[in-house]
Amino acid sequence: QIDKSYKDIAVIQFDESTKLLQDFTSNISAVSYAIDQYQASNKGTCIYDAAYTTIEAMAKQGDGRHAVILFTDGKDEVANGQPCSQHRYQELIDLAMKSQVPISTIGLSTKEANINAVELQAMASSTGGFSAIASKDDLGAAFSRIMTALKAQWMAEAIIYPLNGANNAVLTVTFKD
């Protein structure tokens, strides 16, 4: 179930190439339809290139909060096991951090042993995202956990003119309830 409070969502399918199934839209029906059009392939997966391209596309969407949810086994490789992406892992992490785009990951494979859980968890934690491992039977629950965690995040931004030397800052948030 996709939360209707999100302004714009895009659906991008990737293997050794990247295919836009649905451009950024607030039309939840169009997003659901695009997800239904997804077709698995036996090709490799260029994870870093797909996520990198997605983050670049988000930058063109203007200011606001952005996030990537990446469904993958976490292995950036072609069928013979060689690396697939032109971009490397650290380039992706650097771009995500610079662009302030957290990458949340859902490790997904028919065989859990095929999931590169360590890298998926590191990618998520390095960028401020969340990580889950799922089988096709609990995919909905994993997606729901990620969405709940994303909704619980807050972003604060301020222009600060610090003095030379060490400076401390405190952010206090008070809720009405």
PDB file of C-alpha atoms in Angstrom:
ATOM      1  CA  GLN A   1       0.000   0.000   0.000  1.00  0.00           C
ATOM      2  CA  ILE A   2       1.460   3.351  -1.069  1.00  0.00           C
ATOM      3  CA  ASP A   3       0.898   6.274   1.277  1.00  0.00           C
ATOM      4  CA  LYS A   4      -1.019   9.056  -0.474  1.00  0.00           C
ATOM      5  CA  SER A   5       0.791  11.753   1.517  1.00  0.00           C
ATOM      6  CA  TYR A   6       3.860  11.507  -0.707  1.00  0.00           C
ATOM      7  CA  LYS A   7       3.963  14.238  -3.315  1.00  0.00           C
ATOM      8  CA  ASP A   8       5.815  12.604  -6.195  1.00  0.00           C
ATOM      9  CA  ILE A   9       6.862   9.009  -6.770  1.00  0.00           C
ATOM     10  CA  ALA A  10       8.715   7.519  -9.737  1.00  0.00           C
ATOM     11  CA  VAL A  11       9.105   3.835 -10.600  1.00  0.00           C
ATOM     12  CA  ILE A  12      12.353   2.758 -12.234  1.00  0.00           C
ATOM     13  CA  GLN A  13      13.147  -0.787 -13.310  1.00  0.00           C
ATOM     14  CA  PHE A  14      16.753  -1.812 -13.753  1.00  0.00           C
ATOM     15  CA  ASP A  15      18.899  -4.721 -14.767  1.00  0.00           C
ATOM     16  CA  GLU A  16      21.894  -4.055 -17.024  1.00  0.00           C
ATOM     17  CA  SER A  17      19.980  -0.986 -18.209  1.00  0.00           C
ATOM     18  CA  THR A  18      17.629   1.456 -16.501  1.00  0.00           C
ATOM     19  CA  LYS A  19      14.020   1.890 -17.636  1.00  0.00           C
ATOM     20  CA  LEU A  20      11.632   4.560 -16.384  1.00  0.00           C
ATOM     21  CA  LEU A  21       8.264   2.848 -15.844  1.00  0.00           C
ATOM     22  CA  GLN A  22       6.620   5.928 -14.324  1.00  0.00           C
ATOM     23  CA  ASP A  23       8.020   9.449 -14.137  1.00  0.00           C
ATOM     24  CA  PHE A  24       7.540  11.472 -10.942  1.00  0.00           C
ATOM     25  CA  THR A  25       3.824  11.789 -10.239  1.00  0.00           C
ATOM     26  CA  SER A  26       1.401  12.119  -7.352  1.00  0.00           C
ATOM     27  CA  ASN A  27      -1.069   9.843  -9.167  1.00  0.00           C
ATOM     28  CA  ILE A  28      -1.035   6.723  -6.978  1.00  0.00           C
ATOM     29  CA  SER A  29      -3.006   4.721  -9.557  1.00  0.00           C
ATOM     30  CA  ALA A  30      -0.321   5.414 -12.175  1.00  0.00           C
ATOM     31  CA  VAL A  31       2.384   4.372  -9.706  1.00  0.00           C
ATOM     32  CA  SER A  32       0.552   1.130  -8.860  1.00  0.00           C
ATOM     33  CA  TYR A  33       0.052   0.402 -12.554  1.00  0.00           C
ATOM     34  CA  ALA A  34       3.771   0.968 -13.224  1.00  0.00           C
ATOM     35  CA  ILE A  35       4.734  -1.400 -10.413  1.00  0.00           C
ATOM     36  CA  ASP A  36       2.419  -4.017 -11.905  1.00  0.00           C
ATOM     37  CA  GLN A  37       4.265  -3.626 -15.252  1.00  0.00           C
ATOM     38  CA  TYR A  38       7.582  -4.650 -13.705  1.00  0.00           C
ATOM     39  CA  GLN A  39       9.063  -7.751 -15.331  1.00  0.00           C
ATOM     40  CA  ALA A  40      11.958  -9.695 -13.846  1.00  0.00           C
ATOM     41  CA  SER A  41      14.834 -10.517 -16.159  1.00  0.00           C
ATOM     42  CA  ASN A  42      17.739 -12.936 -16.054  1.00  0.00           C
ATOM     43  CA  LYS A  43      20.208 -10.170 -16.850  1.00  0.00           C
ATOM     44  CA  GLY A  44      22.680  -8.676 -14.410  1.00  0.00           C
ATOM     45  CA  THR A  45      21.924  -5.709 -12.176  1.00  0.00           C
ATOM     46  CA  CYS A  46      23.697  -2.350 -12.389  1.00  0.00           C
ATOM     47  CA  ILE A  47      22.562  -1.219  -8.937  1.00  0.00           C
ATOM     48  CA  TYR A  48      24.941   1.699  -8.521  1.00  0.00           C
ATOM     49  CA  ASP A  49      24.167   3.169 -11.951  1.00  0.00           C
ATOM     50  CA  ALA A  50      20.401   2.863 -11.428  1.00  0.00           C
ATOM     51  CA  ALA A  51      20.500   4.503  -7.985  1.00  0.00           C
ATOM     52  CA  TYR A  52      22.950   7.179  -9.172  1.00  0.00           C
ATOM     53  CA  THR A  53      20.713   8.087 -12.135  1.00  0.00           C
ATOM     54  CA  THR A  54      17.676   8.176  -9.845  1.00  0.00           C
ATOM     55  CA  ILE A  55      19.343  10.553  -7.395  1.00  0.00           C
ATOM     56  CA  GLU A  56      20.394  12.811 -10.275  1.00  0.00           C
ATOM     57  CA  ALA A  57      16.764  12.861 -11.490  1.00  0.00           C
ATOM     58  CA  MET A  58      15.573  13.768  -8.000  1.00  0.00           C
ATOM     59  CA  ALA A  59      17.892  16.775  -7.938  1.00  0.00           C
ATOM     60  CA  LYS A  60      15.961  18.125 -10.933  1.00  0.00           C
ATOM     61  CA  GLN A  61      12.715  17.890  -8.948  1.00  0.00           C
ATOM     62  CA  GLY A  62      13.730  20.872  -6.823  1.00  0.00           C
ATOM     63  CA  ASP A  63      13.864  21.403  -3.100  1.00  0.00           C
ATOM     64  CA  GLY A  64      12.142  19.195  -0.618  1.00  0.00           C
ATOM     65  CA  ARG A  65      12.673  15.868   0.966  1.00  0.00           C
ATOM     66  CA  HIS A  66      13.771  13.007  -1.280  1.00  0.00           C
ATOM     67  CA  ALA A  67      14.322   9.283  -0.728  1.00  0.00           C
ATOM     68  CA  VAL A  68      15.160   6.185  -2.766  1.00  0.00           C
ATOM     69  CA  ILE A  69      13.794   2.753  -1.951  1.00  0.00           C
ATOM     70  CA  LEU A  70      15.920   0.175  -3.730  1.00  0.00           C
ATOM     71  CA  PHE A  71      14.551  -3.373  -4.212  1.00  0.00           C
ATOM     72  CA  THR A  72      17.508  -5.609  -5.120  1.00  0.00           C
ATOM     73  CA  ASP A  73      19.640  -8.578  -4.150  1.00  0.00           C
ATOM     74  CA  GLY A  74      22.475  -6.102  -3.578  1.00  0.00           C
ATOM     75  CA  LYS A  75      24.866  -7.592  -6.111  1.00  0.00           C
ATOM     76  CA  ASP A  76      26.134  -5.190  -8.760  1.00  0.00           C
ATOM     77  CA  GLU A  77      27.095  -7.702 -11.406  1.00  0.00           C
ATOM     78  CA  VAL A  78      26.423  -9.048 -14.882  1.00  0.00           C
ATOM     79  CA  ALA A  79      25.495 -12.703 -15.418  1.00  0.00           C
ATOM     80  CA  ASN A  80      29.134 -13.889 -15.316  1.00  0.00           C
ATOM     81  CA  GLY A  81      29.773 -12.181 -11.956  1.00  0.00           C
ATOM     82  CA  GLN A  82      31.758  -9.193 -13.257  1.00  0.00           C
ATOM     83  CA  PRO A  83      30.863  -5.690 -11.987  1.00  0.00           C
ATOM     84  CA  CYS A  84      28.010  -4.117 -13.949  1.00  0.00           C
ATOM     85  CA  SER A  85      27.890  -0.403 -13.089  1.00  0.00           C
ATOM     86  CA  GLN A  86      30.049   2.384 -14.474  1.00  0.00           C
ATOM     87  CA  HIS A  87      29.674   4.138 -11.105  1.00  0.00           C
ATOM     88  CA  ARG A  88      31.207   2.592  -8.019  1.00  0.00           C
ATOM     89  CA  TYR A  89      29.690   2.078  -4.576  1.00  0.00           C
ATOM     90  CA  GLN A  90      31.529   5.019  -2.976  1.00  0.00           C
ATOM     91  CA  GLU A  91      30.536   7.379  -5.806  1.00  0.00           C
ATOM     92  CA  LEU A  92      26.891   6.477  -5.151  1.00  0.00           C
ATOM     93  CA  ILE A  93      27.246   7.018  -1.403  1.00  0.00           C
ATOM     94  CA  ASP A  94      29.015  10.364  -1.937  1.00  0.00           C
ATOM     95  CA  LEU A  95      26.294  11.598  -4.326  1.00  0.00           C
ATOM     96  CA  ALA A  96      23.508  10.479  -1.986  1.00  0.00           C
ATOM     97  CA  MET A  97      25.098  12.244   0.980  1.00  0.00           C
ATOM     98  CA  LYS A  98      25.858  15.415  -1.011  1.00  0.00           C
ATOM     99  CA  SER A  99      22.292  15.450  -2.374  1.00  0.00           C
ATOM    100  CA  GLN A 100      20.808  14.546   1.031  1.00  0.00           C
ATOM    101  CA  VAL A 101      18.964  11.567  -0.437  1.00  0.00           C
ATOM    102  CA  PRO A 102      18.723   8.582   1.897  1.00  0.00           C
ATOM    103  CA  ILE A 103      18.798   5.219   0.165  1.00  0.00           C
ATOM    104  CA  SER A 104      16.610   2.633   1.856  1.00  0.00           C
ATOM    105  CA  THR A 105      17.153  -0.929   0.708  1.00  0.00           C
ATOM    106  CA  ILE A 106      14.980  -4.007   0.581  1.00  0.00           C
ATOM    107  CA  GLY A 107      17.056  -7.122  -0.036  1.00  0.00           C
ATOM    108  CA  LEU A 108      15.018  -9.361  -2.276  1.00  0.00           C
ATOM    109  CA  SER A 109      15.889 -12.693  -3.903  1.00  0.00           C
ATOM    110  CA  THR A 110      14.348 -16.109  -4.367  1.00  0.00           C
ATOM    111  CA  LYS A 111      17.235 -17.442  -2.259  1.00  0.00           C
ATOM    112  CA  GLU A 112      18.098 -15.415   0.850  1.00  0.00           C
ATOM    113  CA  ALA A 113      21.721 -16.615   0.621  1.00  0.00           C
ATOM    114  CA  ASN A 114      22.012 -14.647  -2.656  1.00  0.00           C
ATOM    115  CA  ILE A 115      21.326 -11.329  -0.911  1.00  0.00           C
ATOM    116  CA  ASN A 116      24.298  -9.070  -0.217  1.00  0.00           C
ATOM    117  CA  ALA A 117      22.797  -7.969   3.109  1.00  0.00           C
ATOM    118  CA  VAL A 118      26.004  -6.411   4.452  1.00  0.00           C
ATOM    119  CA  GLU A 119      26.328  -3.977   1.547  1.00  0.00           C
ATOM    120  CA  LEU A 120      22.604  -3.170   1.491  1.00  0.00           C
ATOM    121  CA  GLN A 121      22.633  -2.386   5.212  1.00  0.00           C
ATOM    122  CA  ALA A 122      25.814  -0.304   4.844  1.00  0.00           C
ATOM    123  CA  MET A 123      24.328   1.624   1.898  1.00  0.00           C
ATOM    124  CA  ALA A 124      21.235   2.442   3.920  1.00  0.00           C
ATOM    125  CA  SER A 125      23.009   3.392   7.138  1.00  0.00           C
ATOM    126  CA  SER A 126      25.654   5.470   5.312  1.00  0.00           C
ATOM    127  CA  THR A 127      22.994   7.619   3.646  1.00  0.00           C
ATOM    128  CA  GLY A 128      20.435   7.864   6.474  1.00  0.00           C
ATOM    129  CA  GLY A 129      18.124   5.241   5.029  1.00  0.00           C
ATOM    130  CA  PHE A 130      16.708   1.997   6.391  1.00  0.00           C
ATOM    131  CA  SER A 131      17.242  -1.615   5.380  1.00  0.00           C
ATOM    132  CA  ALA A 132      15.135  -4.777   5.377  1.00  0.00           C
ATOM    133  CA  ILE A 133      15.481  -8.276   3.952  1.00  0.00           C
ATOM    134  CA  ALA A 134      12.345  -9.795   2.452  1.00  0.00           C
ATOM    135  CA  SER A 135      10.984 -12.812   0.659  1.00  0.00           C
ATOM    136  CA  LYS A 136       8.179 -12.363  -1.834  1.00  0.00           C
ATOM    137  CA  ASP A 137       5.727 -13.407   0.900  1.00  0.00           C
ATOM    138  CA  ASP A 138       6.732 -10.619   3.295  1.00  0.00           C
ATOM    139  CA  LEU A 139       7.633  -7.943   0.732  1.00  0.00           C
ATOM    140  CA  GLY A 140       4.597  -5.846   1.676  1.00  0.00           C
ATOM    141  CA  ALA A 141       5.545  -5.896   5.353  1.00  0.00           C
ATOM    142  CA  ALA A 142       9.159  -4.921   4.584  1.00  0.00           C
ATOM    143  CA  PHE A 143       7.988  -2.043   2.368  1.00  0.00           C
ATOM    144  CA  SER A 144       5.577  -0.923   5.087  1.00  0.00           C
ATOM    145  CA  ARG A 145       8.396  -0.912   7.689  1.00  0.00           C
ATOM    146  CA  ILE A 146      10.557   1.242   5.401  1.00  0.00           C
ATOM    147  CA  MET A 147       7.686   3.666   4.703  1.00  0.00           C
ATOM    148  CA  THR A 148       6.861   3.947   8.418  1.00  0.00           C
ATOM    149  CA  ALA A 149      10.508   4.674   9.225  1.00  0.00           C
ATOM    150  CA  LEU A 150      10.724   7.304   6.461  1.00  0.00           C
ATOM    151  CA  LYS A 151       7.586   9.028   7.732  1.00  0.00           C
ATOM    152  CA  ALA A 152       9.129   9.177  11.216  1.00  0.00           C
ATOM    153  CA  GLN A 153      12.171  11.100   9.948  1.00  0.00           C
ATOM    154  CA  TRP A 154      12.389  14.857  10.211  1.00  0.00           C
ATOM    155  CA  MET A 155      14.692  17.221   8.414  1.00  0.00           C
ATOM    156  CA  ALA A 156      15.816  20.520   9.896  1.00  0.00           C
ATOM    157  CA  GLU A 157      17.759  23.120   7.969  1.00  0.00           C
ATOM    158  CA  ALA A 158      19.303  26.361   9.144  1.00  0.00           C
ATOM    159  CA  ILE A 159      21.804  28.909   7.927  1.00  0.00           C
ATOM    160  CA  ILE A 160      24.486  29.280  10.569  1.00  0.00           C
ATOM    161  CA  TYR A 161      27.308  31.819  10.785  1.00  0.00           C
ATOM    162  CA  PRO A 162      29.720  30.245  13.280  1.00  0.00           C
ATOM    163  CA  LEU A 163      32.609  32.050  14.905  1.00  0.00           C
ATOM    164  CA  ASN A 164      36.167  30.814  14.343  1.00  0.00           C
ATOM    165  CA  GLY A 165      37.077  27.884  16.557  1.00  0.00           C
ATOM    166  CA  ALA A 166      34.925  25.245  18.196  1.00  0.00           C
ATOM    167  CA  ASN A 167      31.178  25.843  18.175  1.00  0.00           C
ATOM    168  CA  ASN A 168      28.279  23.864  19.619  1.00  0.00           C
ATOM    169  CA  ALA A 169      24.674  23.849  18.476  1.00  0.00           C
ATOM    170  CA  VAL A 170      21.549  22.402  20.047  1.00  0.00           C
ATOM    171  CA  LEU A 171      18.296  21.606  18.283  1.00  0.00           C
ATOM    172  CA  THR A 172      15.289  21.281  20.551  1.00  0.00           C
ATOM    173  CA  VAL A 173      11.983  20.021  19.187  1.00  0.00           C
ATOM    174  CA  THR A 174       8.811  20.385  21.247  1.00  0.00           C
ATOM    175  CA  PHE A 175       5.636  18.591  20.151  1.00  0.00           C
ATOM    176  CA  LYS A 176       2.174  19.800  21.113  1.00  0.00           C
ATOM    177  CA  ASP A 177       1.243  16.355  22.426  1.00  0.00           C
TER     178      ASP A 177
END
